[in-house]
Each structure stands twice: as structure tokens, then as C-alpha cells.
Short mmCIF file of C-alpha atoms and ligand atoms in Angstrom, two decimals:
data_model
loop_
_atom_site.label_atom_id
_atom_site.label_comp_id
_atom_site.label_asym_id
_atom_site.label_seq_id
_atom_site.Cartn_x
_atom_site.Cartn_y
_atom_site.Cartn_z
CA UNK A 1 212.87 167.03 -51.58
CA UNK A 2 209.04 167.74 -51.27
CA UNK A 3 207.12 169.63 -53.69
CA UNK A 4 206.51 173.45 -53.34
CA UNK A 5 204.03 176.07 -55.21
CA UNK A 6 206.42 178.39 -56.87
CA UNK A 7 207.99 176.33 -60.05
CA UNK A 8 207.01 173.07 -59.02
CA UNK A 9 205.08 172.83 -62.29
CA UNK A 10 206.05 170.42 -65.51
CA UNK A 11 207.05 167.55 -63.33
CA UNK A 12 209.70 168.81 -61.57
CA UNK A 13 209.22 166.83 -58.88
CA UNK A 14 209.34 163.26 -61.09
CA UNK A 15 212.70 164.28 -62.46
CA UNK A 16 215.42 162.19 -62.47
CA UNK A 17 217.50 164.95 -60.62
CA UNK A 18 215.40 164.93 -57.67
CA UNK A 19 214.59 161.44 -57.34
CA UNK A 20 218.80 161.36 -56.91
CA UNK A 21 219.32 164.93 -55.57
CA UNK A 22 222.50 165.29 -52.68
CA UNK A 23 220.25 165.85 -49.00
CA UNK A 24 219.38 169.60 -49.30
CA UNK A 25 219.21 171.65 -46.30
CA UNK A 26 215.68 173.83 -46.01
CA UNK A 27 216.35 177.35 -45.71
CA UNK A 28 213.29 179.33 -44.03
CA UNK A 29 211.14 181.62 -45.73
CA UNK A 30 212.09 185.38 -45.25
CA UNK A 31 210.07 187.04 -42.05
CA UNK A 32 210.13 190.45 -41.23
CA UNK A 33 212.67 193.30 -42.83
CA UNK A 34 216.08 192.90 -43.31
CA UNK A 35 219.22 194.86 -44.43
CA UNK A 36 222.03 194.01 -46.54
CA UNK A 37 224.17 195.23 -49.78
CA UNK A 38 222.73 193.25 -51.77
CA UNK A 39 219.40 191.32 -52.86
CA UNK A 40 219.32 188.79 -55.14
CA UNK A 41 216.11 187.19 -56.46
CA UNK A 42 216.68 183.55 -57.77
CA UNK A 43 217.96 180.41 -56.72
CA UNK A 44 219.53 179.09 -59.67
CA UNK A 45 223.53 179.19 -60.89
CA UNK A 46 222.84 182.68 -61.98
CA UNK A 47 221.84 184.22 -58.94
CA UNK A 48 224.04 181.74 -56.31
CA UNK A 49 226.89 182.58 -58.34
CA UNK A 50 226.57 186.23 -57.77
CA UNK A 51 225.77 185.89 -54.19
CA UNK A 52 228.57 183.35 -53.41
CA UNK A 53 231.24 185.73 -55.53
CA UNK A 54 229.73 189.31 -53.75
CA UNK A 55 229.82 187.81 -50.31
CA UNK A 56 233.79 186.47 -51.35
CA UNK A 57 234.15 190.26 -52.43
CA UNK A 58 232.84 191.07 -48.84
CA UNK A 59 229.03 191.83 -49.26
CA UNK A 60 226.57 191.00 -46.99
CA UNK A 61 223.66 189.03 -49.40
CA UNK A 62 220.44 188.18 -48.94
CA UNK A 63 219.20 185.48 -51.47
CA UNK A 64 215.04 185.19 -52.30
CA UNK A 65 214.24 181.98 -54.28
CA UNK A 66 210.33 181.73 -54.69
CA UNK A 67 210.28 177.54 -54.98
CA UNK A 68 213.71 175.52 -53.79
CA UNK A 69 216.94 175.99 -54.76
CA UNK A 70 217.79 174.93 -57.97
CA UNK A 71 213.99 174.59 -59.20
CA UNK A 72 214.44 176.28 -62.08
CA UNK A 73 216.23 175.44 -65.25
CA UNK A 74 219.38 175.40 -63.24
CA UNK A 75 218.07 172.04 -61.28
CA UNK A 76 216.69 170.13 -64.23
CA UNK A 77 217.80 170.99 -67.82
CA UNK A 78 220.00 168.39 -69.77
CA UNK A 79 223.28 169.04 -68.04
CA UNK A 80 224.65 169.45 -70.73
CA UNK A 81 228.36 171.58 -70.36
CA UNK A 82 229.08 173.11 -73.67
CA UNK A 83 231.93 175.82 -73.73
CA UNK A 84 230.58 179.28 -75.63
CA UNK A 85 227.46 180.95 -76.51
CA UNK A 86 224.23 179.52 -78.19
CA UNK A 87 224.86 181.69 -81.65
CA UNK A 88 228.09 179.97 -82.66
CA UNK A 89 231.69 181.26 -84.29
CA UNK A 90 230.28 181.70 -87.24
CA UNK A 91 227.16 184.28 -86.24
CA UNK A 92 229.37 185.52 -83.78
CA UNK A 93 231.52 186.83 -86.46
CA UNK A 94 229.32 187.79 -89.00
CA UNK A 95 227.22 189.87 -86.15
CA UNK A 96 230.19 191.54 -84.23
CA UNK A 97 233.42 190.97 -86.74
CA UNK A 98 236.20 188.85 -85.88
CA UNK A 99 237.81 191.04 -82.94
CA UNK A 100 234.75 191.29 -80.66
CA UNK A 101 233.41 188.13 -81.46
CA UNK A 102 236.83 186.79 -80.27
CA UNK A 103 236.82 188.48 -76.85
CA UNK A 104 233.01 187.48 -76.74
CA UNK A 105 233.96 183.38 -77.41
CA UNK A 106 236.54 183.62 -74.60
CA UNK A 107 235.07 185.27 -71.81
CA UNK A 108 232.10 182.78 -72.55
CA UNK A 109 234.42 180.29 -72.48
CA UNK A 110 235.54 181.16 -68.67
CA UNK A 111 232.65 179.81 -67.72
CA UNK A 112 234.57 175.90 -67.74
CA UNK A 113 236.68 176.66 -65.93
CA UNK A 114 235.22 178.78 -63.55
CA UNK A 115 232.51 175.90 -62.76
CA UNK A 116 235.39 173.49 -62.82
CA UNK A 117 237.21 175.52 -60.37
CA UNK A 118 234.32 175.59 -58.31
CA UNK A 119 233.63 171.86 -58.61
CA UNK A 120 236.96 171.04 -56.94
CA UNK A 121 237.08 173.89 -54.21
CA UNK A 122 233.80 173.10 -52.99
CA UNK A 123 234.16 169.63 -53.57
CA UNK A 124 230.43 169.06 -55.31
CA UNK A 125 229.93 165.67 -55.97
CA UNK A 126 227.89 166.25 -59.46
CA UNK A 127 228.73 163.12 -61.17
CA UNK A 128 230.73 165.38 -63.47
CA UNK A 129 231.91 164.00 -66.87
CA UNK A 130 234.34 165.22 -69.29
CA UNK A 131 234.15 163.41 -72.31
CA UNK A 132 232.92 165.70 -74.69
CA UNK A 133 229.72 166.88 -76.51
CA UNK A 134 229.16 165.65 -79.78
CA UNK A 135 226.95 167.85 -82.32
CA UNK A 136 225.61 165.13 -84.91
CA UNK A 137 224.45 166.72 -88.17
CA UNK A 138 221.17 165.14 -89.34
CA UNK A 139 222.09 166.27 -93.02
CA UNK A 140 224.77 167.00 -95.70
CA UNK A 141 224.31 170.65 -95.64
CA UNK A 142 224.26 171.17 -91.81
CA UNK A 143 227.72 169.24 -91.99
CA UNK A 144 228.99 171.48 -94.57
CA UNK A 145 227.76 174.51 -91.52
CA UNK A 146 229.48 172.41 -89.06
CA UNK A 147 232.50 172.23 -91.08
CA UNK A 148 232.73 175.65 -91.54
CA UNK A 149 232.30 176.37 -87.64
CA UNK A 150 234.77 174.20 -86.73
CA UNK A 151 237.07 175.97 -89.33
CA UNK A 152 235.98 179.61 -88.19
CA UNK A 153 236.86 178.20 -84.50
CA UNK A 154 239.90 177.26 -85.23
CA UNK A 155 240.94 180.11 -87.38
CA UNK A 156 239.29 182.76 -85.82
CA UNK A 157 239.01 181.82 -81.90
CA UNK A 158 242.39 180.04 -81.96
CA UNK A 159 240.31 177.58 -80.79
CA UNK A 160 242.07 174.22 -81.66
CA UNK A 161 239.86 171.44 -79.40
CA UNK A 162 236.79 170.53 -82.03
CA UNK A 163 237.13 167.96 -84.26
CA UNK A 164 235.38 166.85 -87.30
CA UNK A 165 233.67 163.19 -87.48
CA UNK A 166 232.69 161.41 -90.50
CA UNK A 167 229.75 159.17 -90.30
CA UNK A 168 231.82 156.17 -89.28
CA UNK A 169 233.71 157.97 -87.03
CA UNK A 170 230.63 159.56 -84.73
CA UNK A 171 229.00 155.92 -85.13
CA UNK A 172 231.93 154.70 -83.07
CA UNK A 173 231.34 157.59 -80.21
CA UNK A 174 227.35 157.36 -80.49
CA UNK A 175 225.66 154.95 -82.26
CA UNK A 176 223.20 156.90 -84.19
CA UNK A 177 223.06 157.46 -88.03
CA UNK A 178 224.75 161.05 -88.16
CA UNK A 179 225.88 162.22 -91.74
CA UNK A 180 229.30 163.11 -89.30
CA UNK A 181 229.70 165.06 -86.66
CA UNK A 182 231.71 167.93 -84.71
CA UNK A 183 233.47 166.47 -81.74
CA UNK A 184 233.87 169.31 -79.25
CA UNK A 185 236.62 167.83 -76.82
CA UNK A 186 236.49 170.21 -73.68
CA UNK A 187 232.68 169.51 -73.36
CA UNK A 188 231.03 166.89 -71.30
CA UNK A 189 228.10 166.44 -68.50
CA UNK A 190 227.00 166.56 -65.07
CA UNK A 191 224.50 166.11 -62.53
CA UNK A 192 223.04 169.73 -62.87
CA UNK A 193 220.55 169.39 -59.63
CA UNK A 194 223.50 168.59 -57.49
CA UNK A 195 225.67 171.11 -59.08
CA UNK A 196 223.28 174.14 -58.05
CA UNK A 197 223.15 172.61 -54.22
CA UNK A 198 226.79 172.28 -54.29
CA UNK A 199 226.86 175.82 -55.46
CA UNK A 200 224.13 177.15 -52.46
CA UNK A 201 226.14 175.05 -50.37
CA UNK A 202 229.44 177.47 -50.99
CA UNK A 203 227.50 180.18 -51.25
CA UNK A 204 226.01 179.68 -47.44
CA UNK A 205 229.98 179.12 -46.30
CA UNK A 206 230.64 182.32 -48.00
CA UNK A 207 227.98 184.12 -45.69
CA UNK A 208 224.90 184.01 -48.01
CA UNK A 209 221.34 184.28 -46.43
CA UNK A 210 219.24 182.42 -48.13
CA UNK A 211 215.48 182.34 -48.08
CA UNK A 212 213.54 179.75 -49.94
CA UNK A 213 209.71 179.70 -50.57
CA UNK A 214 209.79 183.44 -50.80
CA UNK A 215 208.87 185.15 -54.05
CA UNK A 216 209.93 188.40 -54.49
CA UNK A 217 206.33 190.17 -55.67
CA UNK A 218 207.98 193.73 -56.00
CA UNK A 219 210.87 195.60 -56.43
CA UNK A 220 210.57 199.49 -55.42
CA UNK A 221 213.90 201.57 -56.31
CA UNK A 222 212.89 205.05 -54.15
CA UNK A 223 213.91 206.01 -51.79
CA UNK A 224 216.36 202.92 -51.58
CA UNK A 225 216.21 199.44 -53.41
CA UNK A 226 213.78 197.30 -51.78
CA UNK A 227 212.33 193.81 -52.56
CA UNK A 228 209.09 192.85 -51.24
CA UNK A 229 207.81 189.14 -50.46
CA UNK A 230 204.39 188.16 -48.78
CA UNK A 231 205.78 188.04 -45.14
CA UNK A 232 209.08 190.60 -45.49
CA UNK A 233 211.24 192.55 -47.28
CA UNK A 234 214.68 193.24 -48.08
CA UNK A 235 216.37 196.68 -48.47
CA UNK A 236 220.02 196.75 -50.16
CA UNK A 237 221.98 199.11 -52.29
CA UNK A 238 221.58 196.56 -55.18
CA UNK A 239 219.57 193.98 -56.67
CA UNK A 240 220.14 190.87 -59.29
CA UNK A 241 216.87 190.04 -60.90
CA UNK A 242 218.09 186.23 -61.71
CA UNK A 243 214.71 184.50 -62.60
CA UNK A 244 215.51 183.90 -65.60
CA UNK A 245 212.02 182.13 -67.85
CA UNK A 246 210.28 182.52 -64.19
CA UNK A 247 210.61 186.27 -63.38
CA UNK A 248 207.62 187.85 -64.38
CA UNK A 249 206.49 191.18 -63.34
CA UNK A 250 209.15 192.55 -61.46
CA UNK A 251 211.04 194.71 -64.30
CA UNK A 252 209.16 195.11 -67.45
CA UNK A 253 212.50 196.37 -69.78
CA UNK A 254 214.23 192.75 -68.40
CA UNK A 255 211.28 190.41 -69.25
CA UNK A 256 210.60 191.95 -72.71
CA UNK A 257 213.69 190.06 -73.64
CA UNK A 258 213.23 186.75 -73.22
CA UNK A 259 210.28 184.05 -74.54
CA UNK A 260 209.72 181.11 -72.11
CA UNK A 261 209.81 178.04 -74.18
CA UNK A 262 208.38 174.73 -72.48
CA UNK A 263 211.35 171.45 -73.34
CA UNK A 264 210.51 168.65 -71.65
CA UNK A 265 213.25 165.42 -70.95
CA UNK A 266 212.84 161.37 -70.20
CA UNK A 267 214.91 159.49 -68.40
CA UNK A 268 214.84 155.62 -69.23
CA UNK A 269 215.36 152.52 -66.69
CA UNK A 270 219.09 151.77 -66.55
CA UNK A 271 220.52 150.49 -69.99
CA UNK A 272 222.00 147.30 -69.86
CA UNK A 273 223.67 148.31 -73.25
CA UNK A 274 224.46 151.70 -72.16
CA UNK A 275 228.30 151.37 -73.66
CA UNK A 276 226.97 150.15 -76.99
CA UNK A 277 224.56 153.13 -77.30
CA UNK A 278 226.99 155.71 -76.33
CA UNK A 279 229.99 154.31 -76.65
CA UNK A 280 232.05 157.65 -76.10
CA UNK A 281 229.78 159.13 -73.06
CA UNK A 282 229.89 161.88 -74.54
CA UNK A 283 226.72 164.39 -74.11
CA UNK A 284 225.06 164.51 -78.00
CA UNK A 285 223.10 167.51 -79.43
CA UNK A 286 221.77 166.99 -83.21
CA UNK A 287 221.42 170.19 -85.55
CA UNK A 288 217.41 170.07 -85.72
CA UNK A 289 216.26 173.58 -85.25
CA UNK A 290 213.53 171.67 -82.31
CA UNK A 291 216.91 170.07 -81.07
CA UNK A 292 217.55 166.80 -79.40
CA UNK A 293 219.88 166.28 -76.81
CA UNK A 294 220.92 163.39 -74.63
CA UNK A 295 223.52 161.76 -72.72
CA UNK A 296 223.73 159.00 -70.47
CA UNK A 297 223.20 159.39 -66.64
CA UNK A 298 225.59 158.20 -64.17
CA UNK A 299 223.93 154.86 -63.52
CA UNK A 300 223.14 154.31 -67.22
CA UNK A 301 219.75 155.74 -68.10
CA UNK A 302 219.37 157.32 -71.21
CA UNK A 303 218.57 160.88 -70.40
CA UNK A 304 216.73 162.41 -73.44
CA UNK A 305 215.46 165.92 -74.34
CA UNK A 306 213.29 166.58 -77.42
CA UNK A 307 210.38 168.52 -78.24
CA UNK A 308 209.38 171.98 -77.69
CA UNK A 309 206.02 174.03 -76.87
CA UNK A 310 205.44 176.87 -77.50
CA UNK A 311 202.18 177.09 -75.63
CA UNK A 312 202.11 177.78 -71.66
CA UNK A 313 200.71 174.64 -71.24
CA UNK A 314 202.70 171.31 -71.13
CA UNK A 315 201.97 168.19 -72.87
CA UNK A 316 199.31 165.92 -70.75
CA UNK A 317 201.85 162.72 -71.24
CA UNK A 318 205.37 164.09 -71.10
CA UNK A 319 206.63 160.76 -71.34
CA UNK A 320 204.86 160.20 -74.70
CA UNK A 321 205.76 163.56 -76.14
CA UNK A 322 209.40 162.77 -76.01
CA UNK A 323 209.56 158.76 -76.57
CA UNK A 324 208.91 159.65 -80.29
CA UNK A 325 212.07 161.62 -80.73
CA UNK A 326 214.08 159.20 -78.54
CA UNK A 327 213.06 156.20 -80.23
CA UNK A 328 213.46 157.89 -83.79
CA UNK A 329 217.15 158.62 -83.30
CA UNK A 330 217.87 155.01 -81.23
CA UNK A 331 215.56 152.72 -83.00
CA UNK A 332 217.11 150.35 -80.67
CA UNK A 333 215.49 151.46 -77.85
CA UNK A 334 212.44 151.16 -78.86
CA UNK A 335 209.80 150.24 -75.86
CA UNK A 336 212.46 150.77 -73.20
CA UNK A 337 210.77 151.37 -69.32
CA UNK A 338 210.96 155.25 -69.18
CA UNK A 339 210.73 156.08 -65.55
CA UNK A 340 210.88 159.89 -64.96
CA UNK A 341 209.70 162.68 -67.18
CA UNK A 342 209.71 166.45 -66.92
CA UNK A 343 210.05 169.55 -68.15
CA UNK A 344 211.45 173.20 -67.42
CA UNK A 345 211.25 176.68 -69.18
CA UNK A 346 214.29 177.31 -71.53
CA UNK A 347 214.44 181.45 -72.11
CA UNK A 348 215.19 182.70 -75.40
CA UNK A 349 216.28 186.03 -76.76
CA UNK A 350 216.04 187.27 -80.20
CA UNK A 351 219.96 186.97 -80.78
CA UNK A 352 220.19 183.76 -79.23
CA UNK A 353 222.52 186.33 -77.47
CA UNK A 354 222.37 186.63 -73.41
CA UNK A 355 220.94 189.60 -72.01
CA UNK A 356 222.91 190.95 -69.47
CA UNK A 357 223.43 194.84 -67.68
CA UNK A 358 221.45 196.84 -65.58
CA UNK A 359 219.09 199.43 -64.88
CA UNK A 360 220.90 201.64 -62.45
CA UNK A 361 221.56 199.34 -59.47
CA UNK A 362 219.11 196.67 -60.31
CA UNK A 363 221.52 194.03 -62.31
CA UNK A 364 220.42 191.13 -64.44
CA UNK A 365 221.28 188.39 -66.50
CA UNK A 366 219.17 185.58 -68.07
CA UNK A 367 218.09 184.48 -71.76
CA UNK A 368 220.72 182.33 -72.42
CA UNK A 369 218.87 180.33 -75.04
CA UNK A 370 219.79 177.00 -74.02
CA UNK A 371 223.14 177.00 -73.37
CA UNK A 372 223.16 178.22 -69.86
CA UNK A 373 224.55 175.21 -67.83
CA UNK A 374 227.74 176.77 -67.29
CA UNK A 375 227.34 180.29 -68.72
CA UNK A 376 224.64 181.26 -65.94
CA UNK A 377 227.88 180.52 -63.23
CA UNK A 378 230.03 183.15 -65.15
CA UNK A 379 227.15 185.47 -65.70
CA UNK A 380 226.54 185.64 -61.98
CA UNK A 381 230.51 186.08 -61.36
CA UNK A 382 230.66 189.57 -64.29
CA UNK A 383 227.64 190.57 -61.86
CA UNK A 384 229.02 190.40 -58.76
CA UNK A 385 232.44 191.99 -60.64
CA UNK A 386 230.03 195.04 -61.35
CA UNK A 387 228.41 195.51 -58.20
CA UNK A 388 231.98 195.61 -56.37
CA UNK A 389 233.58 198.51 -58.73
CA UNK A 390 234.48 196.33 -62.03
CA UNK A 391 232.42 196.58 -64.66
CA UNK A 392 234.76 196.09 -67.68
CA UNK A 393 233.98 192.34 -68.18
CA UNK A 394 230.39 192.32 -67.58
CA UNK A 395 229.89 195.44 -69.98
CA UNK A 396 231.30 193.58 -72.94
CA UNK A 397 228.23 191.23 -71.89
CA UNK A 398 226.19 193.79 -72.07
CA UNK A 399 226.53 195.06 -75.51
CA UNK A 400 224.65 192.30 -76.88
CA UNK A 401 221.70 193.35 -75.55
CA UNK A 402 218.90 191.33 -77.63
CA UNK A 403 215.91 193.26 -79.67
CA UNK A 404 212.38 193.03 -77.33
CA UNK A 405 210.07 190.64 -79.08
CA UNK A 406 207.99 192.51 -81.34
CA UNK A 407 204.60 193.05 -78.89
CA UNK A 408 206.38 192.88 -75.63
CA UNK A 409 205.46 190.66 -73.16
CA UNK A 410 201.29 190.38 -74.13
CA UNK A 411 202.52 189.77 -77.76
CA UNK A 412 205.56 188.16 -77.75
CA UNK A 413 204.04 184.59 -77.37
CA UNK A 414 201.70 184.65 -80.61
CA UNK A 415 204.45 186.18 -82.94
CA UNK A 416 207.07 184.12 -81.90
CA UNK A 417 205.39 180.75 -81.96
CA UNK A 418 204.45 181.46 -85.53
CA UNK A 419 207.90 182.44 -86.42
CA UNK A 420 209.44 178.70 -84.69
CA UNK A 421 206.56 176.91 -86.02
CA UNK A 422 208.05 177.60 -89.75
CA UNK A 423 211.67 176.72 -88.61
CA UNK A 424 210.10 173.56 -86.89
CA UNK A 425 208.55 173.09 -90.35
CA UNK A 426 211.60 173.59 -92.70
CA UNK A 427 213.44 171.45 -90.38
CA UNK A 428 210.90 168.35 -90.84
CA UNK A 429 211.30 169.11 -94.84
CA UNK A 430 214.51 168.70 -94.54
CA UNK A 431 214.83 164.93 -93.68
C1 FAD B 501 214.60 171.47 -69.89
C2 FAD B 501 215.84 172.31 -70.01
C3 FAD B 501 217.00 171.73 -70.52
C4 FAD B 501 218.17 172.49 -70.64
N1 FAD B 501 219.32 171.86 -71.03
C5 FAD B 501 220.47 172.57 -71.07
C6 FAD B 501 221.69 171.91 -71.37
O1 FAD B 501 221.74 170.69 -71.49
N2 FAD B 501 222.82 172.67 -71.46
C7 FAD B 501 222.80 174.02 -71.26
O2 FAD B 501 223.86 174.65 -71.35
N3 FAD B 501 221.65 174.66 -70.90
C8 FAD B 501 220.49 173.97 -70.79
N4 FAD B 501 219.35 174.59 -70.39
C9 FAD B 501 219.40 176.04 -70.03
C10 FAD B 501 219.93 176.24 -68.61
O3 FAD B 501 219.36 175.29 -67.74
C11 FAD B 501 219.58 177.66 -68.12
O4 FAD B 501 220.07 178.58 -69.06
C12 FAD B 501 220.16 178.01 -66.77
O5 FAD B 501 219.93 176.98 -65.85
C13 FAD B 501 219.58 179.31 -66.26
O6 FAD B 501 219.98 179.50 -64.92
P1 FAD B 501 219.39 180.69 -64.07
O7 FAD B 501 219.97 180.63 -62.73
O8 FAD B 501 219.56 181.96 -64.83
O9 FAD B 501 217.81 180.43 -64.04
P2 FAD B 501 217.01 179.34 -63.19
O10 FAD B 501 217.81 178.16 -62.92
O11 FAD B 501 215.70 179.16 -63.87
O12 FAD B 501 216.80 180.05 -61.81
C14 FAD B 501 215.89 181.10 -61.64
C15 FAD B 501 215.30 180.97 -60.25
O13 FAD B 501 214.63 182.17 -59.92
C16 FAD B 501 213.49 181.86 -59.17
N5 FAD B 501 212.56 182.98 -59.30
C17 FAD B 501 212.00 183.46 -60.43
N6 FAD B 501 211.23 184.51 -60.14
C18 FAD B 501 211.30 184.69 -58.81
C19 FAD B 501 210.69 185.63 -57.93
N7 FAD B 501 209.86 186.59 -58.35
N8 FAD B 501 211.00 185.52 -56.61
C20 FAD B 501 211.85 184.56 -56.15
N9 FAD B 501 212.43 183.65 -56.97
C21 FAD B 501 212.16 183.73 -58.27
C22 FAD B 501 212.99 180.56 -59.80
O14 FAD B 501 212.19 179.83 -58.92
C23 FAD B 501 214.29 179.84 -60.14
O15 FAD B 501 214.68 178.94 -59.15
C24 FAD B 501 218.16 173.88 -70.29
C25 FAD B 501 217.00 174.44 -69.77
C26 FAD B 501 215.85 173.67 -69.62
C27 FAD B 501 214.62 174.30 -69.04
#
């Protein structure tokens, strides 16, 4: 896949996902003015999903993605598949109360088996694991939190498939000094590149248009939607703004939400001792507040994410950024060949909550704070439910609308890097 302008930034094109990416087909750029009931603008699993489930519902869909498909976080994050919402049980309880934070955890938790189901229709060959994902606490009190999570998700969600490690235990599943761990056993990994041009893939047999290299540089709502690019335009009776970190611009009230934050990932050379690292192949996130996550690839690399910036810019050696944290949870892969490194824009809300709804017929949904692999798939689905008369399921969604950051979009970076640079802090103090 060659390199384009529009979010080919932080090394996208060095990832590991594209140097092993399915053959993509090119779509053209949009020309000229087109019609249809819907416009969506974004080429991740947020906005195929709601294309591929309108045009199922009968809707003819026009799809603007301003890079390639899946060039966003959707094409290179962790691939990581962890059922729920980035605020756990616990917060999800203590914020909503036990009934709504129950019929929040499982419509989040659709999401695995919607992407599953979607997996095995469309037959996407995503190099799709499910083994689990392993949260390793780094010390005795973030056990005691996990503890009580795992108890609140049993008790509360009815929610019986987590299990609690002891040190020994999560040794035997990955071999890194956790003080335990909570085994969550309908988690697991997959090959999220391919996943998103599986998913463009159904979404074209489903009667999608799709336009790549075509960023959508203004939305007009009067006298009828309208979305404008450099060389056309599309008018429909609604839009999904799905551009998650990468919007910009186009809706002011929908990007006051959400803080870009840069996370950058390393792939190593194949691992000899991949089974002795991670025995379990499980995917692994540790309780840092700056988390790490990792799993193994499908030809044994060690696929590492750590770090976080909170400035636009990313680091000059991604590579070197990240090798630290690798090396500091596996000390015995130490000097290892790391042959890709790259980065992507994770979006954060205040809540740690999705923001998801709409402004008239202009629908949304981004912000999912890390923990969008498989939640950005549903969240396009409740769209594309609400566009076609159905709007129970997405509204519930839509409740949780997140607080603006304080400052708005000129502010928002200043404040809010202070505020993670004390977290980042407390975390370090704690070890
Ligand atoms: C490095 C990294 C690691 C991550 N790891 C995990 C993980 O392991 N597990 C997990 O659950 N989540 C993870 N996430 C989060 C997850 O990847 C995202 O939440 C999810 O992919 C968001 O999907 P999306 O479709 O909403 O956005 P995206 O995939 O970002 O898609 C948005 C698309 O919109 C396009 N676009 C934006 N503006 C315009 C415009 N004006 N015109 C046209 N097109 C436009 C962009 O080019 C982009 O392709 C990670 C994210 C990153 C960045």
C-alpha cells in the first residue's frame, strides 16, 4: 500500500500492519456531485460499519475517507479485542448506578460478537485470536482495584468470564513480574489492518461507494446536508462524522470532545522464544495510568505499545521511545532487532466515556479512549440503527455524552497535558 497525504503521518507506513496488509483494492477519489441517503466521512470500523449496516438496511452510501482505508487508528492500534468500555464496572457503577451501568456493559459488550459475526460472514482473514487479555497489576493496591472489578463484574454485570491470577499464576500465561493479574477469558487479538479491509470489503458487496483520498473540508446543513471535498461533493439526507482523533474542523460541538493523544507501538524481529514470553497468547495490558500493552503477532514478533505524547509532535526515534518500556517489563528481550515502529492518534474524552448522538441529521461517534477495536464496529451499527427509524439503542449511547475540555479545542491541549502529566507522575511514584 503506498503512502498518501491525509494521515500518513507517525509512521504509518513502517507499521507492521502494512508491511503484512491483505491486497487492498484503490477506490478513486470522489469527482463531481453525487446523491445518496447517506454520507459518511471516515474510513475506519466506525464509519464502514455504519455504511455496510445502512446499505444492509437499504441505503444508498457514499463513503469519504481523506487517506486509505483503515489509516486511522482503526488500521494500526494494538489490536487489542477487549469486551466493554474504557471506564470499567466499577466507574460504571459508581457514575450511572447499577441498572444503567448494566445495560451500558452489555450493549458494549455486543460489540464481540457483532465483529465475530462479521469475521465469519465475510470471511476476513485477520489472524484473529481468542485467547484472552490479561490486565497485569504493576502493584498491590491496583490488584486490590482489580479484585474488586472482577467482583463488581461478576456481581453486578452477571458477568462470570474474568478470573483472578496470583503472581504465579499470570507468570505461567505471561512471563512478566505482575503482583497477579485479571484474566479476562472472552478477550483476545487480531490483525486490526486486515480487519478494517475485510470490513470495506463487505461494505463494497453491500453497495457502499467508497472514495478514498478525499477529505471532506466542509459540511453545509441548508438547504440539504452536503459534504464538500476539493474536486466534489456529496448531498444526502444524513451524515456520520466518523474521524474520530483526525476530524478537525468540520463540527465544532463533536471535536470539543475528544483530545488527540499521540501512542506509538514496535514490533520486534520474530521471537524465537515467543511461547516462553507469552506463554498463554494472550493480548496483556498493565494498570500504569501511561499503559503498556502488547501481544504477540501472528508470526511471533513481539508487538509492543508504550508511551504517550501529549504534544502534536511525535518522538524523532519512535523505535527508541518505546524500547525502554518494552525492555523494562521483558528484561529478556533486551537488544532484540525491532523492525517496524509507528504511531497513531488515540481520542480521549473526559469520561473515558464514548461520545456518541447527533446534531439533527449529522450523526457521530468517536472518543473511545482506547478501547475502540471492537466498540467502533458496534458504534457504527447503533448509527446506522438511528438513521433507519431506531434510535433506542444508540440513545442509551448517547447519554454519556462527555464534558468539553475546559478551553475547547484552542485550550484543550495545554490543560489537559498538565492534568496527565501528574497522573504520569503519580504513576512513576508508585513503583
Ligand atoms: C496506537 C493506537 C493503539 C490502539 N490500541 C488499541 C487496542 O489495542 N485496543 C482497542 O480496543 N483500541 C485501541 N486503540 C483505539 C482504536 O484503534 C480506535 O478507538 C478505533 O480504531 C477508532 O476507530 P474509528 O473508525 O472511529 O476511527 P479511525 O480508525 O481513526 O478512522 C477515522 C478515519 O476518518 C478519516 N478522516 C478523518 N477526517 C476526515 C475528513 N475530514 N475527511 C475524510 N476522512 C477523514 C481518517 O483518515 C481515518 O481513516 C488504539 C488506537 C491507537 C491510535
Amino acid at each position: 500500500m503506498a503512502s498518501t497525504g491525509f494521515n500518513s503521518g507517525l509512521d504509518i507506513g513502517k507499521s507492521y500492519y502494512v508491511a503484512t496488509a491483505a491486497p487492498a483494492v484503490v477506490h478513486p477519489a470522489l469527482q463531481g456531485e453525487v446523491e445518496a441517503d447517506l454520507v459518511v466521512v471516515g474510513g475506519g470500523c466506525t464509519g464502514l460499519s455504519a455504511a455496510l449496516h445502512a446499505a444492509e438496511r437499504g441505503l444508498k452510501v457514499v463513503l469519504l475517507e481523506g487517506g486509505r482505508i483503515g489509516w486511522g487508528a482503526s488500521g494500526r492500534n494494538g489490536g487489542q479485542m477487549i469486551p466493554g468500555l474504557r471506564k470499567g464496572a466499577k466507574g460504571l457503577v459508581r457514575s450511572f448506578g447499577p441498572e444503567r451501568a448494566k445495560a451500558l456493559f452489555d450493549l458494549a459488550f455486543e460489540a464481540r460478537g457483532l465483529v465475530l459475526d462479521i469475521i465469519e460472514r465475510h470471511a476476513i482473514d485477520c489472524d484473529l485470536r481468542l485467547t484472552g487479555h490479561l490486565v497485569g497489576a504493576v502493584s498491590a493496591s491496583d490488584l486490590r482495584d482489580l479484585e474488586e472489578e472482577a467482583e463488581c463484574l461478576a456481581k453486578v454485570m452477571n458477568f462470570p468470564h474474568v478470573e483472578m491470577l496470583s503472581a504465579g499464576q499470570a507468570r505461567g500465561i505471561v512471563n512478566s513480574p505482575y503482583q497477579g493479574a485479571m484474566l479476562e477469558k472472552l478477550g483476545g487479538h487480531m490483525h486490526p489492518l486486515n480487519y478494517t479491509l475485510g470490513l470495506a470489503r463487505a461494505a463494497v458487496a453491500a453497495g457502499v461507494t467508497i472514495h478514498e483520498n478525499s477529505v471532506a473540508t466542509r459540511l453545509d446543513r441548508e438547504p440539504s446536508i452536503r459534504v464538500s471535498t476539493a474536486k466534489g461533493s456529496v448531498r444526502a439526507r444524513h451524515a456520520v462524522l466518523a474521524g474520530d482523533a483526525l476530524l478537525k474542523g468540520l463540527e465544532p460541538r463533536v471535536n470539543s470532545r475528544i483530545m488527540p493523544v499521540g501512542n506509538y507501538i514496535i514490533a520486534t524481529e520474530p521471537l524465537a522464544d515467543a511461547a516462553e514470553v507469552i506463554p498463554g497468547n494472550v493480548a496483556v495490558s498493565d494498570t500504569r495510568f501511561v499503559v503498556n500493552y502488547f501481544r504477540l503477532s501472528a508470526d511471533g514478533r513481539m508487538l509492543f505499545g508504550g508511551g504517550e505524547r501529549y504534544t502534536p509532535s511525535p518522538p524523532a526515534d519512535i523505535a527508541g521511545f518505546v524500547r525502554p518500556h518494552m525492555e523494562n517489563t521483558f528484561p529478556q528481550l533486551r537488544g532484540r532487532r525491532i523492525e517496524h515502529a509507528w504511531g497513531g492518534l488515540v481520542s480521549v474524552t473526559t469520561s473515558r466515556l464514548p461520545h456518541v448522538g447527533h446534531y439533527g441529521e449529522v450523526y457521530f461517534a468517536h472518543g473511545y479512549s482506547g478501547k475502540g477495536v471492537i466498540l467502533s464496529t458496534l458504534s457504527g451499527k447503533l448509527l446506522a440503527e438511528a438513521i433507519t427509524g431506531d434510535a433506542a439503542r444508540l440513545d442509551l449511547f448517547s447519554t454519556l455524552s462527555p464534558l468539553p475540555f475546559p478551553g475547547g479545542t484552542a485550550l484543550r491541549g495545554p490543560l489537559y497535558v498538565l492534568g496527565m502529566l501528574w497522573y504520569a507522575m503519580r504513576d512513576r511514584l508508585k513503583h
